[in-house]
């Protein structure tokens, strides 16, 4: 897993220099309809062969993937061509998979246009599409040949998008060290100039990079990146099922708190840290999930069916002994989870 | 690229022992309609979850692939499940790709049921489907976790299938050494008991294995395996276009002779060897392509559009200095190819 990552305030220049270095037979750009209208006019790119897919996770499917392969064929792409994916996670996940499988693999570059995709989807080699009603059911581990990380496009993102991505940065901080984590909690993400975020973002991406390099196909350490996601996905699925979707990063932010509470109960994670974190969420507008104790059974069932569980019946969590000390493959039972959700609701009210 | 290869006369026992060793969460079998009726009843397998695709290269497509993914989901496959592909190249190519991409990759075993797939498709990690009217346009490099090679199923194959596979064995002999090559020309493939073929087949598969291990993604040495295929694919496509398809292995057998002639013209390949080889083809019933000098332009154009050509306009060949000494990335022009085709037609008449 080698992945070149450029941190820059000039996206167009970075793309041009990568393209010159890679000398592709042809360059093709993949983006979605929103990025095509809002972002593409602000860039100066070395190709006009632009493939545009409809925006939204519901379009990360076989129909769009098929269309991308068709456009690569009609655009004359060869085994030595280059695909540049410019967009959020939908574009980088699906474009990465399209490139990894077109003629058994052509080179590709990811250019994340959202904070969430910069810190999460664009780096680390997980590509894929939703299939059969299941998220990321079909895909490949295929690292981009290069990733261009920039905060230059983030100033026009709505606050919910920024907060969503920042939750994943906080997660990386928690996996890395108390120092990085506290630096993140101290940064005024909504008030800050986005250019001042770039050094923090670089630190955060490097945490993920380090973990992914050690364990590209998620046999062990990479599971640490699931911190906050067992409970988080349950919140997300519950909300989705009720047709009141919540941003992925909000659900993860809440999930991290639930898992901090479980960590406190089972692994001695410091109480003061979890209170600080809960206060941070409340002060920065992460809201809270609309749940009562009547929802606990459904949430627990959703956690049980998470694909991270290898053994049926068990619920797998990444927990924390303290900020910077993750604990892999921990489990909790229904009673413990209900107790944690009680405390969670108290803290968030 | 690590690929465990078992050579055996007892396919069922080999599959059972592999399955025991791999301890999958569930076992799923992929096969095609012909193999399901002709071969499956003769095997004793550790799973009854059988996915059957329609037979034939025209079904190596996105519709079948999609169906396989759906069956894996409905069959309850997890990331720790195992797919066993039992069939010819269509089944191992498509099943390998389905496994390589289901949940970003589950384990799979190939059990080739034809000589051609044993010596060619099942080993080496090339997986994929046809797409957009193009052969193997979408796929991945993904080695099977294990391959079970046996001649036990070959005794019921028609002679054309045996000859077709044997042409690829001869190709491996030519890439390996004069000794292996001459041993192959001396073996009475149509008269022999198929169990006596197993040691020769093992030698042949090991030639491919060695080449693929050195160059899994075809950056260099692996191109040697294209010997016979530049001219061979042209013969195959010409016949296909005229709705008189010829077996792949026959086209390759003819292609090898054309490329031996080019090797003789440009690289001093011994005349005696190419006469021996031409005699072998005639005596063993490989037939000859129905071409005249009026077809040379079309054949040359087909060679020019072969995906092995990196530079437009050039026609790339693997040639031979002598049996056992391949020469990569050689080119020939239209006049040279026409001269070779003249000699080819003389030799085959």
XYZ file of C-alpha atoms in Angstrom:
698
model
C 0.000 0.000 0.000
C 1.860 3.056 -1.236
C -0.153 6.182 -1.609
C 1.334 9.537 -2.402
C -0.446 12.305 -0.515
C -0.019 15.959 -1.395
C -1.129 18.644 1.092
C -1.685 21.874 -0.762
C -3.610 25.096 -1.095
C -3.420 24.934 -4.884
C -5.350 21.920 -6.133
C -5.021 22.630 -9.857
C -1.244 22.971 -9.655
C -0.977 19.740 -7.648
C -3.072 17.821 -10.182
C -1.078 19.211 -13.089
C 2.227 18.282 -11.536
C 1.011 14.750 -10.737
C -0.301 14.316 -14.274
C 3.009 15.456 -15.740
C 4.914 13.042 -13.562
C 2.651 10.061 -14.309
C 2.598 10.598 -18.094
C -0.757 8.879 -18.665
C -1.925 7.906 -22.160
C -5.077 9.950 -21.464
C -6.689 11.730 -18.502
C -10.332 11.265 -17.496
C -12.096 13.115 -14.703
C -14.916 11.706 -12.596
C -17.158 13.983 -10.575
C -20.780 14.361 -9.512
C -23.399 16.835 -10.660
C -22.980 19.136 -7.619
C -19.212 19.289 -7.847
C -19.446 19.768 -11.605
C -21.444 22.958 -11.144
C -19.942 24.313 -7.885
C -16.301 23.266 -7.902
C -15.138 22.412 -11.399
C -15.359 25.995 -12.702
C -12.888 27.007 -9.957
C -10.272 24.488 -11.115
C -7.940 24.549 -14.092
C -7.507 20.937 -15.123
C -5.396 19.055 -17.678
C -8.357 17.251 -19.255
C -11.774 18.017 -20.618
C -13.011 14.432 -20.632
C -15.324 14.775 -17.640
C -17.602 11.919 -16.532
C -20.415 13.216 -14.318
C -22.486 10.891 -12.117
C -25.617 11.971 -10.225
C -24.836 13.137 -6.657
C -25.811 11.197 -3.536
C -25.091 7.867 -1.868
C -28.152 6.323 -3.548
C -26.278 6.675 -6.845
C -23.188 4.828 -5.638
C -24.496 1.772 -7.440
C -23.918 -0.647 -10.282
C -25.745 1.575 -12.776
C -23.371 4.485 -12.184
C -20.342 2.184 -12.114
C -21.353 0.685 -15.437
C -21.773 4.144 -16.882
C -18.253 5.098 -15.747
C -16.739 2.017 -17.426
C -18.688 2.842 -20.614
C -17.451 6.434 -20.583
C -13.867 5.262 -20.109
C -14.244 3.023 -23.163
C -15.888 5.699 -25.299
C -13.283 8.224 -24.092
C -10.538 5.941 -25.427
C -8.976 5.020 -22.085
C -6.172 2.424 -22.227
C -4.310 0.515 -19.515
C -1.982 3.508 -19.250
C -4.714 6.105 -18.707
C -5.406 8.042 -15.515
C -8.721 8.666 -13.760
C -8.998 11.683 -11.456
C -11.856 11.443 -8.939
C -12.957 14.889 -7.767
C -15.716 14.881 -5.156
C -16.896 13.453 -1.871
C -16.830 9.853 -0.699
C -19.328 8.659 -3.296
C -17.082 9.827 -6.128
C -13.789 8.618 -4.651
C -15.212 5.217 -3.543
C -16.915 4.523 -6.843
C -14.234 6.086 -9.069
C -11.555 4.157 -7.217
C -13.430 0.920 -7.815
C -14.051 1.766 -11.473
C -10.329 2.454 -11.969
C -9.237 -0.625 -9.991
C -11.292 -2.863 -12.295
C -11.179 -1.157 -15.708
C -8.875 -3.347 -17.836
C -7.884 -4.962 -14.505
C -6.673 -1.693 -13.085
C -5.678 1.755 -14.270
C -4.083 4.493 -12.170
C -6.245 6.959 -10.270
C -5.949 10.113 -8.170
C -8.433 11.179 -5.482
C -9.215 14.838 -4.925
C -11.632 15.036 -1.986
C -13.845 18.114 -2.023
C -15.315 17.673 1.472
C -13.622 17.480 4.855
C -15.223 14.087 5.505
C -13.897 12.545 2.318
C -10.456 14.132 2.827
C -10.082 12.589 6.249
C -11.947 9.377 5.543
C -12.870 7.962 2.131
C -10.136 9.375 -0.106
C -7.232 7.797 1.761
C -6.739 4.157 2.598
C -7.692 2.131 -0.439
C -11.252 1.107 0.374
C -13.249 1.417 -2.827
C -16.678 0.139 -3.780
C -20.366 0.575 -4.375
C -23.578 -0.233 -2.553
C -25.235 -3.410 -3.797
C -28.322 -5.438 -2.924
C -29.397 -2.763 -0.446
C -26.115 -3.073 1.465
C -23.489 -0.367 1.888
C -20.145 -0.991 0.181
C -21.102 -4.607 -0.438
C -19.019 -4.833 -3.594
C -15.579 -3.292 -3.939
C -11.838 -3.703 -3.713
C -8.897 -2.674 -1.605
C -7.115 -0.394 -4.076
C -5.072 2.589 -2.929
C -5.142 5.686 -5.122
C -1.809 6.371 -6.791
C -2.046 9.847 -5.307
C -4.384 11.898 -3.130
C -4.551 15.689 -3.215
C -5.584 17.008 0.203
C -6.568 20.641 0.375
C -8.804 22.816 2.521
C -9.178 25.327 -0.322
C -12.640 24.088 -1.263
C -14.018 23.813 2.272
C -14.907 27.453 2.902
C -18.131 27.079 0.952
C -19.188 23.874 2.733
C -22.182 24.144 5.101
C -21.354 23.858 8.855
C -22.975 20.401 9.062
C -20.492 19.097 6.496
C -17.563 20.598 8.370
C -18.732 19.179 11.708
C -19.314 15.808 10.079
C -15.753 15.598 8.814
C -14.332 17.003 12.019
C -15.826 14.078 13.976
C -13.595 11.713 11.990
C -10.602 13.973 12.714
C -11.394 13.763 16.426
C -11.588 9.983 16.069
C -8.103 9.943 14.548
C -6.912 12.130 17.417
C -8.322 9.672 19.941
C -6.510 6.807 18.197
C -3.255 8.733 18.010
C -2.382 10.586 21.250
C -3.836 12.704 24.048
C -1.898 15.638 22.630
C -3.356 15.533 19.112
C -6.806 14.846 20.528
C -6.742 17.828 22.900
C -5.373 20.076 20.172
C -8.429 19.148 18.078
C -10.893 19.800 20.918
C -9.252 23.204 21.404
C -9.557 24.244 17.742
C -12.518 26.443 16.853
C -13.583 24.515 13.763
C -16.611 26.600 12.832
C -14.957 29.959 13.470
C -11.610 29.193 11.870
C -10.196 30.198 8.530
C -10.064 26.942 6.567
C -6.429 27.458 5.532
C -5.428 27.189 9.209
C -7.080 23.746 9.264
C -4.651 22.252 6.723
C -1.832 21.387 9.203
C -4.336 19.705 11.571
C -5.893 17.842 8.663
C -2.457 16.655 7.598
C -1.826 15.263 11.094
C -5.181 13.515 11.020
C -4.706 11.946 7.603
C -1.278 10.720 8.715
C -2.856 8.831 11.616
C -5.062 6.975 9.179
C -2.176 6.484 6.757
C -0.025 4.915 9.460
C -2.781 2.511 10.515
C -3.676 1.561 6.954
C -0.046 0.968 5.991
C 0.311 -1.488 8.851
C -2.939 -3.292 8.036
C -4.276 -2.502 4.564
C -6.966 -5.213 4.422
C -8.337 -4.820 7.939
C -7.101 -8.028 9.508
C -6.276 -6.308 12.811
C -5.101 -2.805 13.682
C -7.205 -1.140 10.992
C -10.277 -2.086 13.028
C -9.223 0.694 15.394
C -10.666 3.029 12.764
C -14.080 1.615 13.637
C -14.028 3.605 16.887
C -17.418 5.262 17.258
C -18.796 3.384 14.269
C -20.549 0.419 15.905
C -22.871 2.696 17.858
C -22.614 5.393 15.191
C -23.871 3.163 12.372
C -26.768 2.055 14.585
C -27.803 5.709 15.132
C -27.425 6.341 11.413
C -29.475 3.290 10.385
C -32.202 4.008 12.946
C -32.560 7.567 11.657
C -32.488 6.375 8.044
C -35.191 3.800 8.760
C -37.376 6.566 10.155
C -36.803 8.730 7.093
C -35.048 11.354 9.211
C -31.446 10.828 8.095
C -28.602 12.362 10.110
C -25.155 13.283 8.756
C -22.721 10.352 8.992
C -20.234 12.380 11.009
C -22.858 13.398 13.594
C -23.748 9.753 14.106
C -20.056 8.934 14.495
C -19.601 11.815 16.961
C -22.460 10.405 19.073
C -21.137 6.870 18.629
C -17.749 7.924 19.951
C -19.429 9.205 23.120
C -21.357 5.938 23.604
C -18.144 3.981 23.134
C -16.241 6.287 25.519
C -18.903 5.476 28.119
C -18.489 1.738 27.472
C -14.727 2.289 27.715
C -15.221 4.033 31.027
C -17.376 1.185 32.332
C -15.140 -1.658 31.157
C -11.668 -0.272 30.604
C -11.233 2.645 32.987
C -11.390 5.399 30.374
C -11.247 8.648 32.457
C -14.647 10.165 33.372
C -13.298 13.691 33.004
C -12.409 13.000 29.362
C -15.873 11.835 28.487
C -17.507 14.786 30.150
C -15.188 17.151 28.248
C -16.071 15.423 25.020
C -19.828 15.537 25.677
C -19.536 19.275 26.431
C -17.612 19.761 23.178
C -20.383 18.087 21.163
C -23.084 20.212 22.793
C -21.202 23.481 22.388
C -20.422 22.914 18.706
C -23.878 22.046 17.498
C -23.661 18.302 16.886
C -27.226 17.963 18.224
C -28.288 14.618 19.594
C -30.200 11.605 18.305
C -33.948 11.522 18.902
C -34.028 8.339 20.974
C -35.744 7.071 24.113
C -35.236 3.869 26.072
C -37.858 2.296 23.800
C -35.282 2.405 20.997
C -32.584 0.429 22.813
C -33.655 -2.956 21.480
C -33.646 -1.751 17.906
C -30.280 -0.020 18.324
C -28.771 -3.147 19.864
C -30.118 -5.279 17.016
C -28.611 -2.880 14.479
C -25.239 -3.148 16.250
C -25.518 -6.933 16.201
C -25.949 -6.982 12.404
C -22.992 -4.714 11.736
C -20.656 -6.369 9.227
C -17.747 -5.836 11.624
C -19.037 -8.727 13.730
C -17.293 -11.957 12.821
C -19.175 -14.156 15.263
C -22.941 -14.093 15.108
C -24.542 -12.819 18.287
C -21.543 -10.847 19.504
C -21.285 -7.070 19.233
C -17.802 -5.868 18.466
C -16.431 -2.459 19.541
C -13.157 -0.599 19.400
C -12.783 0.884 22.896
C -10.220 3.153 24.539
C -8.125 2.803 27.693
C -7.405 6.539 27.346
C -7.016 9.001 24.462
C -4.300 7.493 22.267
C -4.744 3.919 23.531
C -7.307 1.988 21.469
C -8.408 -1.523 22.416
C -9.489 -3.780 19.550
C -12.210 -6.413 19.379
C -13.961 -5.625 22.650
C -17.522 -6.762 23.173
C -20.450 -5.539 25.252
C -23.760 -7.202 25.969
C -27.284 -5.824 25.805
C -27.398 -4.728 29.460
C -24.084 -2.897 29.253
C -25.148 -1.172 26.046
C -28.465 -0.093 27.625
C -26.589 1.326 30.626
C -24.238 3.234 28.303
C -27.171 4.618 26.303
C -28.804 5.832 29.560
C -25.663 7.747 30.481
C -25.327 8.994 26.899
C -28.835 10.474 26.988
C -28.155 12.120 30.361
C -24.978 13.705 29.050
C -26.528 14.974 25.839
C -29.653 16.482 27.368
C 0.963 -13.533 -5.546
C 0.835 -16.773 -3.612
C -1.320 -19.465 -5.027
C -1.482 -22.960 -3.641
C -1.784 -25.526 -6.432
C -2.758 -29.134 -5.788
C -2.175 -31.749 -8.493
C -4.435 -34.686 -7.863
C -6.518 -37.506 -9.281
C -9.113 -37.091 -6.529
C -10.789 -33.705 -6.861
C -13.393 -34.160 -4.127
C -10.789 -35.177 -1.541
C -8.594 -32.198 -2.480
C -11.498 -29.764 -2.140
C -12.516 -31.249 1.202
C -9.026 -31.015 2.612
C -8.648 -27.396 1.441
C -12.015 -26.484 2.935
C -11.059 -28.067 6.256
C -7.794 -26.187 6.324
C -9.334 -22.820 5.438
C -12.203 -23.052 7.946
C -14.568 -20.748 6.031
C -17.726 -19.334 7.622
C -19.663 -20.843 4.707
C -18.890 -22.530 1.396
C -20.503 -21.525 -1.899
C -19.969 -23.248 -5.230
C -20.082 -21.545 -8.614
C -20.497 -23.539 -11.783
C -22.206 -23.361 -15.161
C -25.208 -25.256 -16.473
C -23.126 -27.798 -18.417
C -20.804 -28.602 -15.539
C -23.771 -28.747 -13.181
C -25.311 -31.559 -15.182
C -22.187 -33.391 -16.440
C -19.597 -33.001 -13.694
C -21.197 -32.099 -10.381
C -22.931 -35.487 -9.932
C -19.457 -37.107 -10.091
C -18.127 -34.996 -7.205
C -18.732 -35.234 -3.481
C -18.576 -31.675 -2.197
C -18.711 -30.004 1.213
C -21.504 -27.584 0.302
C -24.890 -27.661 -1.317
C -25.103 -23.920 -1.947
C -24.535 -24.091 -5.699
C -24.754 -20.990 -7.888
C -25.236 -21.932 -11.540
C -24.619 -19.472 -14.372
C -25.514 -20.137 -17.999
C -22.617 -21.665 -19.961
C -20.665 -19.845 -22.673
C -18.415 -16.823 -23.042
C -21.393 -14.640 -24.011
C -22.603 -15.065 -20.410
C -19.340 -13.886 -18.856
C -20.991 -10.520 -18.354
C -22.265 -8.025 -15.811
C -25.676 -9.708 -15.599
C -24.162 -13.023 -14.494
C -21.701 -11.285 -12.166
C -24.516 -9.383 -10.522
C -26.455 -12.614 -10.103
C -23.449 -14.236 -8.392
C -23.139 -11.341 -5.917
C -26.878 -11.583 -5.208
C -26.655 -15.333 -4.605
C -23.726 -14.832 -2.226
C -25.807 -12.329 -0.251
C -28.910 -14.515 -0.184
C -26.725 -17.514 0.685
C -25.480 -15.655 3.759
C -21.841 -15.260 2.675
C -19.637 -13.199 5.009
C -16.121 -11.843 4.658
C -14.875 -15.222 5.916
C -16.764 -17.334 3.378
C -15.236 -19.352 0.559
C -16.270 -19.529 -3.101
C -15.297 -22.624 -5.095
C -15.331 -22.086 -8.866
C -15.812 -25.360 -10.723
C -15.764 -25.063 -14.509
C -13.908 -23.719 -17.518
C -12.390 -20.292 -17.999
C -15.737 -18.494 -17.946
C -16.502 -19.814 -14.462
C -13.020 -19.293 -12.995
C -12.592 -15.821 -14.539
C -15.991 -14.565 -13.449
C -16.096 -16.392 -10.115
C -12.631 -15.108 -9.287
C -13.759 -11.558 -9.996
C -16.980 -12.005 -8.001
C -14.975 -13.285 -5.020
C -12.293 -10.601 -5.352
C -14.938 -7.879 -5.108
C -17.639 -9.303 -2.803
C -17.262 -7.406 0.488
C -13.917 -6.235 -0.964
C -12.652 -9.769 -1.307
C -13.424 -13.232 -0.020
C -11.315 -16.346 -0.512
C -11.789 -18.553 -3.567
C -10.622 -21.852 -5.014
C -10.505 -22.676 -8.734
C -11.261 -26.179 -9.946
C -10.766 -26.165 -13.733
C -12.796 -28.805 -15.554
C -11.174 -28.385 -18.978
C -7.553 -28.737 -20.036
C -7.563 -25.190 -21.403
C -8.720 -23.653 -18.142
C -6.332 -25.855 -16.108
C -3.337 -24.657 -18.067
C -4.523 -21.122 -18.692
C -7.375 -19.320 -16.920
C -7.428 -21.001 -13.509
C -3.868 -20.102 -12.570
C -2.292 -16.664 -12.516
C -4.783 -14.300 -10.988
C -6.394 -12.744 -14.045
C -10.105 -12.461 -13.320
C -12.850 -10.531 -15.054
C -15.819 -10.289 -17.367
C -16.498 -9.078 -20.878
C -17.959 -5.574 -20.996
C -19.031 -3.121 -23.683
C -18.424 -5.738 -26.368
C -14.792 -6.142 -25.255
C -13.185 -9.288 -23.846
C -12.079 -9.128 -20.197
C -12.566 -5.359 -20.201
C -13.433 -5.254 -16.492
C -11.652 -7.334 -13.890
C -8.926 -7.594 -11.300
C -5.609 -9.271 -10.673
C -6.610 -11.641 -7.874
C -4.938 -15.014 -7.401
C -7.105 -17.878 -6.180
C -6.213 -19.001 -2.672
C -5.897 -22.483 -4.120
C -6.235 -24.253 -7.452
C -7.053 -27.938 -7.803
C -5.507 -29.309 -10.996
C -6.640 -32.727 -12.094
C -6.959 -34.640 -15.359
C -9.704 -36.825 -13.877
C -12.474 -34.929 -15.656
C -10.777 -34.675 -19.039
C -11.534 -38.157 -20.396
C -15.036 -37.079 -21.380
C -13.892 -33.885 -23.135
C -14.209 -33.820 -26.949
C -10.878 -33.975 -28.874
C -11.206 -30.324 -29.951
C -11.179 -29.254 -26.278
C -8.134 -31.398 -25.537
C -6.239 -30.048 -28.559
C -7.234 -26.509 -27.640
C -5.761 -26.836 -24.147
C -2.721 -28.701 -25.403
C -1.800 -25.739 -27.628
C -1.339 -23.640 -24.463
C 0.781 -26.419 -22.961
C 2.980 -26.376 -26.049
C 3.254 -22.607 -25.679
C 4.478 -23.038 -22.093
C 6.970 -25.629 -23.336
C 8.301 -23.167 -25.917
C 8.733 -20.529 -23.197
C 10.430 -22.967 -20.848
C 13.041 -25.189 -22.546
C 13.726 -27.212 -25.679
C 13.490 -30.342 -23.531
C 9.973 -29.707 -22.170
C 8.834 -28.546 -25.595
C 10.086 -31.651 -27.372
C 8.612 -33.902 -24.694
C 5.218 -32.297 -25.415
C 5.537 -32.728 -29.194
C 6.389 -36.391 -28.571
C 3.356 -37.090 -26.376
C 0.351 -38.653 -28.106
C -2.252 -36.341 -26.608
C -5.309 -37.784 -28.346
C -4.333 -41.418 -27.836
C -3.127 -41.125 -24.245
C -4.794 -42.097 -20.995
C -5.576 -38.772 -19.312
C -3.970 -39.825 -16.006
C -0.612 -40.027 -17.791
C -1.083 -36.362 -18.773
C -1.033 -35.123 -15.158
C 2.782 -34.946 -14.751
C 3.127 -33.051 -18.044
C 0.301 -30.731 -17.062
C 2.016 -30.053 -13.744
C 5.221 -29.091 -15.571
C 3.229 -26.798 -17.840
C 1.340 -25.061 -15.037
C 4.643 -24.531 -13.216
C 6.026 -22.628 -16.196
C 3.104 -20.229 -16.005
C 3.373 -20.050 -12.210
C 7.038 -19.098 -12.368
C 6.395 -16.352 -14.932
C 3.360 -14.980 -13.084
C 5.172 -14.949 -9.729
C 7.915 -12.825 -11.246
C 5.470 -10.426 -12.914
C 1.907 -10.688 -11.579
C 0.499 -7.580 -13.262
C 2.080 -7.994 -16.688
C 4.593 -5.185 -16.629
C 7.239 -7.267 -18.386
C 8.046 -10.978 -18.362
C 4.405 -12.041 -18.206
C 4.010 -10.747 -21.744
C 5.944 -13.837 -22.800
C 2.671 -15.696 -22.232
C 1.291 -13.789 -25.211
C 3.343 -15.999 -27.527
C 1.071 -17.067 -30.376
C -1.683 -14.765 -29.222
C -1.149 -11.673 -31.385
C -1.653 -13.662 -34.582
C -3.902 -16.147 -32.762
C -6.400 -13.520 -31.611
C -6.505 -12.124 -35.146
C -7.420 -15.561 -36.538
C -10.005 -15.965 -33.778
C -11.589 -12.545 -34.355
C -11.639 -12.961 -38.122
C -13.450 -16.303 -37.773
C -15.820 -14.859 -35.175
C -16.641 -11.893 -37.440
C -17.554 -14.357 -40.190
C -19.772 -16.342 -37.829
C -17.534 -19.384 -38.189
C -15.851 -19.397 -34.774
C -12.772 -21.556 -34.186
C -11.625 -22.951 -30.812
C -9.334 -20.501 -28.985
C -6.574 -23.099 -28.705
C -6.603 -23.837 -32.435
C -6.195 -20.138 -33.176
C -3.322 -20.005 -30.689
C -1.725 -23.105 -32.242
C -1.839 -21.402 -35.662
C -0.677 -18.113 -34.138
C 2.369 -19.834 -32.659
C 3.345 -21.057 -36.120
C 2.981 -17.560 -37.622
C 5.101 -16.136 -34.830
C 7.699 -18.920 -35.227
C 7.967 -17.864 -38.858
C 8.407 -14.215 -37.855
C 10.987 -15.415 -35.312
C 12.802 -17.289 -38.051
C 12.792 -14.225 -40.311
C 13.908 -11.728 -37.675
C 15.570 -13.627 -34.852
C 17.096 -16.756 -36.363
C 14.607 -19.249 -34.918
C 15.637 -22.625 -36.462
C 13.821 -23.589 -39.690
C 13.827 -27.252 -38.709
C 11.863 -26.450 -35.535
C 9.134 -24.610 -37.360
C 8.781 -27.390 -39.925
C 8.508 -29.959 -37.118
C 5.863 -27.860 -35.411
C 3.836 -27.382 -38.625
C 3.941 -31.142 -39.188
C 2.752 -31.731 -35.621
C -0.272 -29.462 -36.154
C -1.226 -31.176 -39.391
C -0.840 -34.689 -37.987
C -2.910 -33.997 -34.869
C -5.949 -32.456 -36.509
C -5.581 -28.751 -35.629
C -6.908 -27.938 -39.132
C -6.034 -24.550 -40.584
C -7.726 -21.166 -40.871
C -9.740 -20.495 -44.002
C -7.741 -17.509 -45.249
C -6.370 -16.217 -48.515
C -4.054 -13.309 -49.262
C -7.180 -11.137 -49.525
C -7.534 -11.473 -45.728
C -4.058 -10.157 -44.854
C -5.179 -6.530 -44.482
C -7.980 -7.443 -42.122
C -5.751 -9.769 -40.085
C -3.089 -7.057 -39.788
C -5.686 -4.520 -38.686
C -6.956 -6.942 -36.030
C -3.387 -7.390 -34.751
C -2.957 -3.623 -34.649
C -5.992 -3.212 -32.370
C -4.909 -5.887 -29.932
C -4.881 -4.443 -26.386
C -1.294 -5.653 -25.948
C -0.133 -2.759 -28.139
C 0.943 0.177 -26.014
C 1.854 2.476 -28.888
C -0.793 3.054 -31.514
C 0.240 1.846 -34.941
C 2.757 -0.723 -33.722
C 2.089 -4.433 -33.632
C 3.633 -6.173 -30.660
C 4.730 -9.819 -30.643
C 6.477 -12.208 -28.297
C 9.018 -13.990 -30.523
C 11.514 -16.784 -29.939
C 15.266 -17.049 -30.543
C 14.845 -20.805 -30.052
C 12.577 -23.101 -27.988
C 13.035 -21.892 -24.387
C 14.289 -18.406 -25.326
C 11.423 -15.909 -25.638
C 11.989 -12.343 -26.827
C 9.565 -9.709 -25.490
C 8.094 -6.653 -27.173
C 9.173 -7.397 -30.728
C 7.394 -5.694 -33.598
C 6.769 -6.552 -37.230
C 5.385 -4.418 -40.043
C 2.695 -5.156 -42.576
C 5.087 -6.484 -45.225
C 6.808 -8.837 -42.809
C 3.471 -10.113 -41.530
C 2.242 -10.713 -45.086
C 5.423 -12.660 -45.859
C 4.945 -14.756 -42.717
C 1.320 -15.465 -43.607
C 2.396 -16.617 -47.102
C 4.827 -19.108 -45.568
C 2.212 -20.131 -42.985
C -0.299 -20.976 -45.707
C 2.338 -22.955 -47.630
C 3.214 -24.972 -44.538
C -0.386 -25.694 -43.573
C -1.557 -26.798 -47.014
